[in-house]
Short mmCIF file of C-alpha atoms in Angstrom, two decimals:
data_model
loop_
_atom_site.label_atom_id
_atom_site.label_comp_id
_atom_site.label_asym_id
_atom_site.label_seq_id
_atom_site.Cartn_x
_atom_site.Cartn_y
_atom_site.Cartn_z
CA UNK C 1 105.03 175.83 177.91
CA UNK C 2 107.95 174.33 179.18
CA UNK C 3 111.25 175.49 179.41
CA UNK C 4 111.44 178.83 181.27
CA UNK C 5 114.26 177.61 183.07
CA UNK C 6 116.31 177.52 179.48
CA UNK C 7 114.81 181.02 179.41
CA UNK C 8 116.95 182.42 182.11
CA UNK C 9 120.23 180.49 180.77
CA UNK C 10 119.72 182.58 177.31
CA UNK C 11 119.43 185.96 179.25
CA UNK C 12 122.36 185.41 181.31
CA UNK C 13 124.20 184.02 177.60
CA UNK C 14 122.91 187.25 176.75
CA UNK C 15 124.58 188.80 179.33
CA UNK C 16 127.88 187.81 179.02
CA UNK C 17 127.64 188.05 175.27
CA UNK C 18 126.74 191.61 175.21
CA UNK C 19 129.06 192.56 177.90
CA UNK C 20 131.87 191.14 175.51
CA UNK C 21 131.18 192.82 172.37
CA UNK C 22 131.37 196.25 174.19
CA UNK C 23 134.13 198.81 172.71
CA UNK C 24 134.39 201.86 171.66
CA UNK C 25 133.34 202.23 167.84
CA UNK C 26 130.42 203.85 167.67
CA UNK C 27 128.23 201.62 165.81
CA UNK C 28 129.20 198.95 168.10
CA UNK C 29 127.64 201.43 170.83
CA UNK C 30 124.54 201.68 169.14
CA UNK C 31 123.86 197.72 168.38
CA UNK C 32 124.96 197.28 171.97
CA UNK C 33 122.42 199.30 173.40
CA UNK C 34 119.55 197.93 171.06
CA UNK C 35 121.10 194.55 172.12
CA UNK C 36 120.75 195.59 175.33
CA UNK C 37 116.84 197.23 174.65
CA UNK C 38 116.50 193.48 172.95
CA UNK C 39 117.26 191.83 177.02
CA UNK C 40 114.93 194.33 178.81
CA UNK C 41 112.09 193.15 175.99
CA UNK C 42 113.24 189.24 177.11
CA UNK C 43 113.08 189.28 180.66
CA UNK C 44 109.06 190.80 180.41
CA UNK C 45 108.75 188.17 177.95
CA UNK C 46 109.86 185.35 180.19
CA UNK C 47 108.05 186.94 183.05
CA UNK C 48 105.08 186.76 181.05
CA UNK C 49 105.43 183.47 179.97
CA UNK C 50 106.17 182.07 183.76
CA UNK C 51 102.66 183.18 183.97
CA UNK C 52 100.81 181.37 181.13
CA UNK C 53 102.97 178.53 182.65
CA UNK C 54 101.30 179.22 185.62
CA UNK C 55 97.83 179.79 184.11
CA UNK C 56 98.25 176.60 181.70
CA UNK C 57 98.89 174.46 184.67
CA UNK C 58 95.75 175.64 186.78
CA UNK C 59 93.78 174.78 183.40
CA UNK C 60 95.21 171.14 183.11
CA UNK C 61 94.25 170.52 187.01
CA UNK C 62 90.82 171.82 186.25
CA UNK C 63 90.38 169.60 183.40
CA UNK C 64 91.53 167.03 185.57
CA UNK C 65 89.08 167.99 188.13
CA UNK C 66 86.38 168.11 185.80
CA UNK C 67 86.48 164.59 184.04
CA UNK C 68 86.92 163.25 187.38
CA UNK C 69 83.34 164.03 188.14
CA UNK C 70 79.87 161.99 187.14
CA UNK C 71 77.01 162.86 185.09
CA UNK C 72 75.35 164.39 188.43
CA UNK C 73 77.95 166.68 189.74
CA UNK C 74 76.74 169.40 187.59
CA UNK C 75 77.00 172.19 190.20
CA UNK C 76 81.14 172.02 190.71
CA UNK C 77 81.51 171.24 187.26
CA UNK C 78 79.63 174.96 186.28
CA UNK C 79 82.45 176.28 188.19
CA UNK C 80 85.08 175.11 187.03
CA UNK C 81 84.43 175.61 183.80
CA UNK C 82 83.94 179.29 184.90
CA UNK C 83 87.28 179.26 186.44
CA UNK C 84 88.70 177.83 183.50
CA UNK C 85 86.89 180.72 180.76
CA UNK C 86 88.91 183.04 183.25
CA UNK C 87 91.76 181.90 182.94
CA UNK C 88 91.72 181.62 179.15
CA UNK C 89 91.31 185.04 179.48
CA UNK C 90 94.26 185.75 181.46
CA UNK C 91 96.24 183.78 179.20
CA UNK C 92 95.16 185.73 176.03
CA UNK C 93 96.20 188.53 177.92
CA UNK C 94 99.54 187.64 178.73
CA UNK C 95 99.70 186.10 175.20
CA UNK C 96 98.63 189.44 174.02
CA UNK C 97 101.67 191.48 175.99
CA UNK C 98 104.30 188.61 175.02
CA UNK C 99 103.17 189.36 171.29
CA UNK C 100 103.07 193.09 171.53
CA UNK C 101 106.82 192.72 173.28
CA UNK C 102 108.00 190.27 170.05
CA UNK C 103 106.77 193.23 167.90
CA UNK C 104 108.52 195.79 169.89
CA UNK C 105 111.98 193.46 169.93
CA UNK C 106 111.65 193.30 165.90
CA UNK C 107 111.37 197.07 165.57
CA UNK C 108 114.79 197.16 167.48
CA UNK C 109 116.07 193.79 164.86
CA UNK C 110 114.62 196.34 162.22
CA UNK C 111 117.07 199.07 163.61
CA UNK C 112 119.86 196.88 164.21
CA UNK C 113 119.54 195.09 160.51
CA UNK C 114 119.79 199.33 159.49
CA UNK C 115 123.14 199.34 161.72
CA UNK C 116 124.60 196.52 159.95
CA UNK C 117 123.46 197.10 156.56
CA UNK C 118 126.19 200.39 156.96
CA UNK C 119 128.71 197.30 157.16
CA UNK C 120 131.98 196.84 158.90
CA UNK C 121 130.07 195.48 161.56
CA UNK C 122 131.69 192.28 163.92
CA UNK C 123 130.36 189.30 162.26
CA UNK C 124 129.26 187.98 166.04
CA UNK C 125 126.97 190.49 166.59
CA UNK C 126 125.46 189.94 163.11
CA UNK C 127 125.05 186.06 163.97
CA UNK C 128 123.66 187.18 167.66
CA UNK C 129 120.95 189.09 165.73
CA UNK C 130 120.25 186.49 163.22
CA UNK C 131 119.49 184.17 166.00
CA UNK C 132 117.52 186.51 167.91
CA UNK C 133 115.40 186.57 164.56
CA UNK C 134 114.67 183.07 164.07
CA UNK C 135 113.78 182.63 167.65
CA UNK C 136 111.34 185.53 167.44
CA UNK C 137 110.01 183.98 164.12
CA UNK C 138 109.83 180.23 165.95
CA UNK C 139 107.89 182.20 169.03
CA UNK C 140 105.67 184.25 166.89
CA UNK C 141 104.15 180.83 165.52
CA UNK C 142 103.56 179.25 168.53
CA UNK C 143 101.70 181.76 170.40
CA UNK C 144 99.91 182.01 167.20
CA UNK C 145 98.92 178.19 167.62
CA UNK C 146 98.47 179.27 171.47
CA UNK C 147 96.14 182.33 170.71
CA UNK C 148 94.40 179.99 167.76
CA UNK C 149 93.61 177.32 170.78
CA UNK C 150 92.48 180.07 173.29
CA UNK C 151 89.72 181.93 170.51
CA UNK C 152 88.68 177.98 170.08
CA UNK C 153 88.05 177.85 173.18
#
């Protein structure tokens, strides 16, 4: 799950590119503000997925902990592998909110596409929201693949 760090660069891309399409048509206002709804969803995103960062690096040390152990160190190894159930747990749960925020961003594409489907819309905006969709499409399947490990698990 690397890559937060590109994470922040896009919100603060974001930032500057919604700051420039403000003006004062009124349809303008209203994809600025869902633009702007759009950035609030982001940033709990990327807070969210700083933590299954965080949780998917404890898991890889505990792994790491665990094969380094011999046949008779069943005792640490028990916990561990506790630990480890946990944390899947806390994972699917912050895969869970990042999911349930993705949903809640499309609702606000949904509204947006409605906005430009009245037309004479800037053809920037209508590219920013096109690439907010594929991103949210690319996301969607990998925390699919991510929630797919975790039930494996």
């Amino acid at each position: 799950m690397k890559g937060a760090c590109p994470m922040k660069k896009q919100i603060l891309l974001w930032a500057i590119i919604f700051s420039l399409f403000l003006s004062g048509c009124t349809k303008e206002k209203q994809m600025n503000k869902l633009f702007a709804k759009i950035q609030t969803i982001e940033e709990e995103i990327q807070e969210a997925q700083e933590e299954i960062y965080r949780l998917d690096e404890r898991e890889s040390a505990i792994f790491e902990e665990i094969t380094s152990f011999g046949n008779n160190d069943q005792q640490p190894i028990e916990q561990l592998v506790k630990e480890a159930l946990h944390i899947l747990e806390d994972k699917k749960q912050e895969m869970d909110l990042v999911i349930a925020s993705f949903e809640t961003a499309q609702a606000r594409l949904a509204d947006l596409e409605e906005i430009v489907s009245k037309g004479d819309i800037d053809i920037d905006q209508i590219r920013l929201m096109e690439l907010i969709q594929k991103r949210y499409t690319y996301y969607e399947k990998m925390y699919d693949k991510q929630l797919t490990s975790i039930n494996l698990h």
